PDB file of N, CA and C in Angstrom:
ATOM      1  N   UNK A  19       0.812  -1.197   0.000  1.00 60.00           N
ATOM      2  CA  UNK A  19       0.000   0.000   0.000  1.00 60.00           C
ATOM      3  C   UNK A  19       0.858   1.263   0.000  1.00 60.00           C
ATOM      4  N   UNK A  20       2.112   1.238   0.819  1.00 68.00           N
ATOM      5  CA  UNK A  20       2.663   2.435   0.659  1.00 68.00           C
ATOM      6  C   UNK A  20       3.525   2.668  -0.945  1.00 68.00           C
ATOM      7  N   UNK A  21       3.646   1.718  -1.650  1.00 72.00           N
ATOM      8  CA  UNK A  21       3.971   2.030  -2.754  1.00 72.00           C
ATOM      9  C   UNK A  21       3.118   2.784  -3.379  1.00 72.00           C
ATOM     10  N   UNK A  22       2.154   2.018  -3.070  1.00 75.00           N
ATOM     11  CA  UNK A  22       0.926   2.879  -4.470  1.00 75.00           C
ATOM     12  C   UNK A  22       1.111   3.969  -3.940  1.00 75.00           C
ATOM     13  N   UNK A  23       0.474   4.491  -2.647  1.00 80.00           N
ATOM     14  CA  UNK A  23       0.917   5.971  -2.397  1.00 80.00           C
ATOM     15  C   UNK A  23       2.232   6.837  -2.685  1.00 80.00           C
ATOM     16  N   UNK A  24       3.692   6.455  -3.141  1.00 83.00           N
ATOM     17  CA  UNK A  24       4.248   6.597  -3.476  1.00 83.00           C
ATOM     18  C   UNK A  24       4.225   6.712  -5.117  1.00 83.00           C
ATOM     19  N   UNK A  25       3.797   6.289  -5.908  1.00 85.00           N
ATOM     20  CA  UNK A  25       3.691   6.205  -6.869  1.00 85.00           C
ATOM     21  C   UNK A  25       2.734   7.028  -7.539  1.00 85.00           C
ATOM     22  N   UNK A  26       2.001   7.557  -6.447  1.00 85.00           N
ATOM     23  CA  UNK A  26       0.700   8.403  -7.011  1.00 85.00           C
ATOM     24  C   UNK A  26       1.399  10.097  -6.559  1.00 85.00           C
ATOM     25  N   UNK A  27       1.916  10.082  -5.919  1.00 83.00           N
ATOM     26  CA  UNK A  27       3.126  11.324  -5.083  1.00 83.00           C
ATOM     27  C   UNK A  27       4.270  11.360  -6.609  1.00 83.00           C
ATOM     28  N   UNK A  28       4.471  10.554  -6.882  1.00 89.00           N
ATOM     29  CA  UNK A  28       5.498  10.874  -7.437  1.00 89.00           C
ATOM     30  C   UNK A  28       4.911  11.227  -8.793  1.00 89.00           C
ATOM     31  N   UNK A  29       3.879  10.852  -9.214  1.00 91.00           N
ATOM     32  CA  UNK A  29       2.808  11.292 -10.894  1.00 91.00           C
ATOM     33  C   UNK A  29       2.742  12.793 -10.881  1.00 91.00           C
ATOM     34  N   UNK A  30       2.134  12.728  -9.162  1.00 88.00           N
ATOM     35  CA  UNK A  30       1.734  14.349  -9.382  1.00 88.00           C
ATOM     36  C   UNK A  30       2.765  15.269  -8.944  1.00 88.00           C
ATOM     37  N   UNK A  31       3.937  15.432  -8.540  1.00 88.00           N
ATOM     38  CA  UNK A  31       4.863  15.874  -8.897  1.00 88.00           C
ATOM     39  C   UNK A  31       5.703  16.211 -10.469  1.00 88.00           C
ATOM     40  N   UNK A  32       5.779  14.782 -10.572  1.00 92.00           N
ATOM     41  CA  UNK A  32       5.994  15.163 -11.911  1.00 92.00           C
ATOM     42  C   UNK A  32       5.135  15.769 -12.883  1.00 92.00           C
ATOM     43  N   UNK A  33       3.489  15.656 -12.865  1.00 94.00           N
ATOM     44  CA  UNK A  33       2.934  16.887 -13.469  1.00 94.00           C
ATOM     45  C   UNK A  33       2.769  18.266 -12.988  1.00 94.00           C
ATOM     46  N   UNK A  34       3.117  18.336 -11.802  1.00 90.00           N
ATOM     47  CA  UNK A  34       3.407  19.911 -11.485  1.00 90.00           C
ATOM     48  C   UNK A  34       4.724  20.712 -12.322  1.00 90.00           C
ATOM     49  N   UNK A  35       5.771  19.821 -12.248  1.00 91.00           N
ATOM     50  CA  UNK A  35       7.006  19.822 -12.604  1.00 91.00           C
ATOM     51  C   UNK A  35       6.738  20.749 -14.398  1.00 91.00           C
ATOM     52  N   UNK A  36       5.766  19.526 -14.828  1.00 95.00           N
ATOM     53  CA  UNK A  36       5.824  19.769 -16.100  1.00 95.00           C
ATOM     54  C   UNK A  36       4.820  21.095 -16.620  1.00 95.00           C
ATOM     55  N   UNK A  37       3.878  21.420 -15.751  1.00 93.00           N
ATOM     56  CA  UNK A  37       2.933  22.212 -15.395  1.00 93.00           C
ATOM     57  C   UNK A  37       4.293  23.699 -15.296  1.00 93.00           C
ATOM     58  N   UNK A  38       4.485  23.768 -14.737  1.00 87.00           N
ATOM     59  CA  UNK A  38       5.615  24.602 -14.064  1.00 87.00           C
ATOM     60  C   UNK A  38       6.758  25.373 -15.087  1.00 87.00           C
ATOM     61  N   UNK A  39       7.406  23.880 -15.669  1.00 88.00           N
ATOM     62  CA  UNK A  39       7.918  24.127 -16.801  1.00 88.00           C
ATOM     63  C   UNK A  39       7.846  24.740 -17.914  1.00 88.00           C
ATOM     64  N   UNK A  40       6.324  24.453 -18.639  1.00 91.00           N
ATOM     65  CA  UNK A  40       5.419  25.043 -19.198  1.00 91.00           C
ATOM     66  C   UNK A  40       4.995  26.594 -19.471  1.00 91.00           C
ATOM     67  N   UNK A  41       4.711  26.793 -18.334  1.00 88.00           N
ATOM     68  CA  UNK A  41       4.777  27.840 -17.819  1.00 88.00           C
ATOM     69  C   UNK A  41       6.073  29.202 -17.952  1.00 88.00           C
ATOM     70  N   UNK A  42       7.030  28.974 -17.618  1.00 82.00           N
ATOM     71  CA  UNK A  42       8.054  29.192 -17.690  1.00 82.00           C
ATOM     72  C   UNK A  42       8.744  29.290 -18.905  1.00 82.00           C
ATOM     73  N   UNK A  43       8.243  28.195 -19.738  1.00 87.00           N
ATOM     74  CA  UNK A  43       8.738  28.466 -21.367  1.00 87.00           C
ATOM     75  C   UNK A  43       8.189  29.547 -21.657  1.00 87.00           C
ATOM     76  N   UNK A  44       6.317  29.383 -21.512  1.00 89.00           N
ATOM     77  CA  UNK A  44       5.711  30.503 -22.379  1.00 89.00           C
ATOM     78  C   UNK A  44       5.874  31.479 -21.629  1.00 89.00           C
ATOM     79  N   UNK A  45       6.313  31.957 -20.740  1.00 85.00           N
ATOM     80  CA  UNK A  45       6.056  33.667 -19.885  1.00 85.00           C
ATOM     81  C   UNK A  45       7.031  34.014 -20.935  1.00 85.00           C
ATOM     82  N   UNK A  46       7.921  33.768 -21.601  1.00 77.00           N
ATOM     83  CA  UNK A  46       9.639  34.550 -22.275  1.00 77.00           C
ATOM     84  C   UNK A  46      10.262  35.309 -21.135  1.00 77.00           C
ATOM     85  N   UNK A  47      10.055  36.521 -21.619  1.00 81.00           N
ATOM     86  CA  UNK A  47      11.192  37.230 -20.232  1.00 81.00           C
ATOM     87  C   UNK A  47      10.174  37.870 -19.440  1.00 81.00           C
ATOM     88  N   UNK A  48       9.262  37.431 -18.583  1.00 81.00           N
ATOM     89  CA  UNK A  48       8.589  38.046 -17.899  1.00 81.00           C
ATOM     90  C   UNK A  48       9.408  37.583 -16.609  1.00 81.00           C
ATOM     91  N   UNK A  49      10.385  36.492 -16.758  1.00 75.00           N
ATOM     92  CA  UNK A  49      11.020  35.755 -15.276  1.00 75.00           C
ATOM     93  C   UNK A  49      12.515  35.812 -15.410  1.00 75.00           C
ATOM     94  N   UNK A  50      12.683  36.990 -16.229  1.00 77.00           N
ATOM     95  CA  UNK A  50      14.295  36.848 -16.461  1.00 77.00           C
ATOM     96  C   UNK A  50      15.103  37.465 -15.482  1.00 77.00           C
ATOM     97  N   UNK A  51      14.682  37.551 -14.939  1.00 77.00           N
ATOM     98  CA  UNK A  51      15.149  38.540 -13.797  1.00 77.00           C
ATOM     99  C   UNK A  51      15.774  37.514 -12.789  1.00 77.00           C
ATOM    100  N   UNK A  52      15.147  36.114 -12.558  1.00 76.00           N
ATOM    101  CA  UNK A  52      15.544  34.726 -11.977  1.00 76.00           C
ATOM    102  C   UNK A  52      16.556  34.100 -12.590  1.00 76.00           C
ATOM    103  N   UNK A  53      17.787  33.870 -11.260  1.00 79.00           N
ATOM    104  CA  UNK A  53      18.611  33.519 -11.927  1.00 79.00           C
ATOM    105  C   UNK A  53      20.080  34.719 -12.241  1.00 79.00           C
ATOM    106  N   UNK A  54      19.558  35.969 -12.212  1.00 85.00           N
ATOM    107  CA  UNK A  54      20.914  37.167 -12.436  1.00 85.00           C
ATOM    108  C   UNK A  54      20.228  38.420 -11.084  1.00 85.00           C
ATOM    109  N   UNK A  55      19.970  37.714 -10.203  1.00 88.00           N
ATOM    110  CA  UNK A  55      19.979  38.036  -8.627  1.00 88.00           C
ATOM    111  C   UNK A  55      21.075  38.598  -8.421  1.00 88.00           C
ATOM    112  N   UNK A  56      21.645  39.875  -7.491  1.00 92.00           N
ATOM    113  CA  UNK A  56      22.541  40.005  -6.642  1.00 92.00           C
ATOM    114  C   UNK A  56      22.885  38.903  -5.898  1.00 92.00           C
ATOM    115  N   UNK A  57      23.862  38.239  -6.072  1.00 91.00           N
ATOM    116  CA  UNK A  57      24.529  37.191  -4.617  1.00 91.00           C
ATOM    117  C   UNK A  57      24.276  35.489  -5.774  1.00 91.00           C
ATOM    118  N   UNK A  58      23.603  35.721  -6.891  1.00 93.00           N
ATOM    119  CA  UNK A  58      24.103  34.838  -7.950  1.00 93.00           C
ATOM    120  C   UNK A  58      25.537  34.776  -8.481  1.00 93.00           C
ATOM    121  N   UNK A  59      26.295  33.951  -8.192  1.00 93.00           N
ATOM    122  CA  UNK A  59      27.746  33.816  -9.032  1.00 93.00           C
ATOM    123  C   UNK A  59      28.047  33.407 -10.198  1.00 93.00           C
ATOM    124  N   UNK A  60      28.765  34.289 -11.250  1.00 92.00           N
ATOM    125  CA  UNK A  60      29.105  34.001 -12.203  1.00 92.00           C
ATOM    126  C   UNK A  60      30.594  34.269 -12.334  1.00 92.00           C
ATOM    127  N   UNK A  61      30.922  33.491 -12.730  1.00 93.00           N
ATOM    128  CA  UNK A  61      32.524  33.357 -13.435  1.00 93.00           C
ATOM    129  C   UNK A  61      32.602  32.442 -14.430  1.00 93.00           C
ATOM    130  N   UNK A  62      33.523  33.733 -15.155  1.00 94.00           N
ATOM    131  CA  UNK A  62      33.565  33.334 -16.800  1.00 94.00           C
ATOM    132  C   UNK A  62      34.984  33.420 -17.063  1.00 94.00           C
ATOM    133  N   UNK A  63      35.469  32.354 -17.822  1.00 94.00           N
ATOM    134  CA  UNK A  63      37.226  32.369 -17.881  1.00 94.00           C
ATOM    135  C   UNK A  63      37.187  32.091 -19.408  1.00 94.00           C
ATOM    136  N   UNK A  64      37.863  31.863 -20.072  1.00 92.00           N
ATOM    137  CA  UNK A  64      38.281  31.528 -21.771  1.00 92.00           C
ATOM    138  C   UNK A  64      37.711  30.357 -22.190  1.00 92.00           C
ATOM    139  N   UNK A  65      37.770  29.459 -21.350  1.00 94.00           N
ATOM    140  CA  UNK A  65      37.395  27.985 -21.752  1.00 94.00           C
ATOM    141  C   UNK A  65      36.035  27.499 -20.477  1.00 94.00           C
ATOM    142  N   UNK A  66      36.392  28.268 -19.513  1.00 94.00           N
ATOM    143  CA  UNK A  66      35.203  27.699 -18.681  1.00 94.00           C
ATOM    144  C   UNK A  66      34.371  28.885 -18.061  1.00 94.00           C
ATOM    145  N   UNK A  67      32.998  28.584 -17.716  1.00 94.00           N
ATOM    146  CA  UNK A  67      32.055  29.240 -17.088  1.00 94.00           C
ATOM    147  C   UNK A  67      31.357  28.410 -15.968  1.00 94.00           C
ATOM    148  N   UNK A  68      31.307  29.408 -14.900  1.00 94.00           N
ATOM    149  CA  UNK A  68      30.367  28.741 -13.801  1.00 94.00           C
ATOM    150  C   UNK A  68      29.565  29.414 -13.418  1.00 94.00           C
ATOM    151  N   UNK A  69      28.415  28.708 -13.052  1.00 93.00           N
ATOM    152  CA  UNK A  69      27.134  29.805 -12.721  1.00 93.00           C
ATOM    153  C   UNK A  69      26.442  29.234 -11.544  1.00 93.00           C
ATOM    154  N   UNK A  70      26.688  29.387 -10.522  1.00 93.00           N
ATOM    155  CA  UNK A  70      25.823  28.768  -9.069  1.00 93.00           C
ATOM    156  C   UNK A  70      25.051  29.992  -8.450  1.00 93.00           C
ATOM    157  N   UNK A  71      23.451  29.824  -8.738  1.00 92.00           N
ATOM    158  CA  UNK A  71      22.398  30.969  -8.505  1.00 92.00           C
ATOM    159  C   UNK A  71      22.086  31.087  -6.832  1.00 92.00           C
ATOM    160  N   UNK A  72      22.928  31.460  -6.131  1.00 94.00           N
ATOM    161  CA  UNK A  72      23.044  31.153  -4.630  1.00 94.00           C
ATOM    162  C   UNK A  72      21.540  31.899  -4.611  1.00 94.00           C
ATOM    163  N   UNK A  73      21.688  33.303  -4.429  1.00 94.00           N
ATOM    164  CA  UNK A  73      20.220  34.201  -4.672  1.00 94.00           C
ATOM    165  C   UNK A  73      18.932  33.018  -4.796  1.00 94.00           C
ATOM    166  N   UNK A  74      19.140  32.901  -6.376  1.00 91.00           N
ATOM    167  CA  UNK A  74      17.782  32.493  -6.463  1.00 91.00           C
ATOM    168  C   UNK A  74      17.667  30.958  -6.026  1.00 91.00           C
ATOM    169  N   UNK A  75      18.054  30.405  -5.192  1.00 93.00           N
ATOM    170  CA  UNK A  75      18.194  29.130  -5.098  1.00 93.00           C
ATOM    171  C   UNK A  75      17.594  28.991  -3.430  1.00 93.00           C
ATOM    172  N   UNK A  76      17.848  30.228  -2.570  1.00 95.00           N
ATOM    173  CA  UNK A  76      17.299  30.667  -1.213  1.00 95.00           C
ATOM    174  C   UNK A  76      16.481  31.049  -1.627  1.00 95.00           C
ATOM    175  N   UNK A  77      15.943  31.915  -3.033  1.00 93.00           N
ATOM    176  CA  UNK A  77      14.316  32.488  -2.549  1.00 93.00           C
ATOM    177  C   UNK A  77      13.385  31.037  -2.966  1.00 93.00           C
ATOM    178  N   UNK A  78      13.914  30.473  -3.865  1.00 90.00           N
ATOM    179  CA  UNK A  78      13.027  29.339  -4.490  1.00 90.00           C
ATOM    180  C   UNK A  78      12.760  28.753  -3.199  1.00 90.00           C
ATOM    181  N   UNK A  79      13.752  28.340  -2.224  1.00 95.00           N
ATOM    182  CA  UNK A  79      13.519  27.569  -1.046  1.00 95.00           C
ATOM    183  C   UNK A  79      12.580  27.911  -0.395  1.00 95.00           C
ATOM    184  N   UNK A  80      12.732  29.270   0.197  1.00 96.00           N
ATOM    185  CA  UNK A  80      12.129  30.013   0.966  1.00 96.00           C
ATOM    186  C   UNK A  80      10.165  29.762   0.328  1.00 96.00           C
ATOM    187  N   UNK A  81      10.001  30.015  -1.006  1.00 92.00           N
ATOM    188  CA  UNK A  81       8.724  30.017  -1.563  1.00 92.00           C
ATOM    189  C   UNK A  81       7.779  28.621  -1.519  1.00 92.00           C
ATOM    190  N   UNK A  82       9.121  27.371  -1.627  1.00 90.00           N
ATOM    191  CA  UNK A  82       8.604  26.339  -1.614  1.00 90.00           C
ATOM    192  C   UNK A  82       7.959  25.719  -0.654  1.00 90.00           C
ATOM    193  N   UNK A  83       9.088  26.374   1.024  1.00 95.00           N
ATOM    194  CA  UNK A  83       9.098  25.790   2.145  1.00 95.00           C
ATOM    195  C   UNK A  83       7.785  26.389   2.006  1.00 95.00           C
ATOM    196  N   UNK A  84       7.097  27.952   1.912  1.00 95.00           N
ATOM    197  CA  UNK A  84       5.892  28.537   2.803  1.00 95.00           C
ATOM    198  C   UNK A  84       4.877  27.758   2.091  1.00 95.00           C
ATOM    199  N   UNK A  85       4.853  27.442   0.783  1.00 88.00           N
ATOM    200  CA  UNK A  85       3.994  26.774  -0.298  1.00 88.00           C
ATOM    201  C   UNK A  85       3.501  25.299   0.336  1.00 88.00           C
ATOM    202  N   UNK A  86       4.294  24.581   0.835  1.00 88.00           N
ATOM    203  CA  UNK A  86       4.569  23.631   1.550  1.00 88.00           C
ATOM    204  C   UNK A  86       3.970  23.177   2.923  1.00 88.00           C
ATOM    205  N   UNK A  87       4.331  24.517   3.585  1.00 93.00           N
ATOM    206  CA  UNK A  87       3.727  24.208   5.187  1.00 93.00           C
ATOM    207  C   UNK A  87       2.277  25.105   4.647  1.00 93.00           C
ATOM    208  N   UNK A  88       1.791  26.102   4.049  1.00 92.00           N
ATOM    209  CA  UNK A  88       0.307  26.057   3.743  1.00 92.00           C
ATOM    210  C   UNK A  88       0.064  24.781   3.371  1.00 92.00           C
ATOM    211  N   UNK A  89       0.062  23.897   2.372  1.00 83.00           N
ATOM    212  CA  UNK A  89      -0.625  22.695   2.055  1.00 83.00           C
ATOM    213  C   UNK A  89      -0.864  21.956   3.144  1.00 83.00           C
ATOM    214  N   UNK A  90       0.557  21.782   4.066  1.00 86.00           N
ATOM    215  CA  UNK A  90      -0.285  20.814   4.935  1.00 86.00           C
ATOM    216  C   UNK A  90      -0.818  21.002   5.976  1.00 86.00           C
ATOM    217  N   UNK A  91      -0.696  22.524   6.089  1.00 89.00           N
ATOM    218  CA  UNK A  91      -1.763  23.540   6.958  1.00 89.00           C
ATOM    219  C   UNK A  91      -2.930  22.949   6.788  1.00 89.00           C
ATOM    220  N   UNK A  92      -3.233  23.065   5.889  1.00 84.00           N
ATOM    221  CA  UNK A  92      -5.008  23.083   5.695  1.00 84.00           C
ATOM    222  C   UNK A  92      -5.302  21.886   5.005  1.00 84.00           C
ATOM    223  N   UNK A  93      -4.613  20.520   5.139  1.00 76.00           N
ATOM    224  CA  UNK A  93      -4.964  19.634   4.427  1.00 76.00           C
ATOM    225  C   UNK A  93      -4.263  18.093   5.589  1.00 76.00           C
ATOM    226  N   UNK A  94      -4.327  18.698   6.829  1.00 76.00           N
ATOM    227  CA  UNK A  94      -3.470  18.180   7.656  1.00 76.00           C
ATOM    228  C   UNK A  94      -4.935  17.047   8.110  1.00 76.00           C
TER     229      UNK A  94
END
C-alpha cells in the first residue's frame, strides 16, 4: 500500500514539474530577472564558465518551504 501511495506522489509531482515548466517556457522574459539576482555567481574564464544561482536558489527555497507548510496547513 505504501507504494501505491508513493507512486501516485510521485505522478503528481511530476505533473506539477511539467505544469511549471510550461509555464516558464511561455512567460519569455517576464522571469528573467531569476537567476541574475545580486549574490548569484558568475565566473567566466576563456574555456570555462560557472554559474551557481546562490540568490535564487534561497528564494526558491524560501517560496517552496511557505507553499509547503500552507498545504499541509489546511490539508493536515
Amino acid at each position: 500500500m505504501v507504494f501505491r501511495n508513493m507512486g501516485f506522489l510521485m505522478i503528481i509531482v511530476g505533473l506539477i514539474m511539467i505544469v511549471l515548466g510550461a509555464l516558464f517556457f511561455l512567460s519569455g522574459d517576464h522571469f528573467s530577472w531569476l537567476g541574475n539576482l545580486p549574490g548569484d555567481i558568475r565566473i567566466e574564464r576563456d574555456n570555462f564558465t560557472l554559474y551557481f544561482p546562490l540568490t535564487t536558489m534561497i528564494i526558491i527555497s524560501i517560496l517552496l518551504n511557505i507553499i509547503v507548510r500552507i498545504f499541509l496547513y489546511f490539508f493536515r
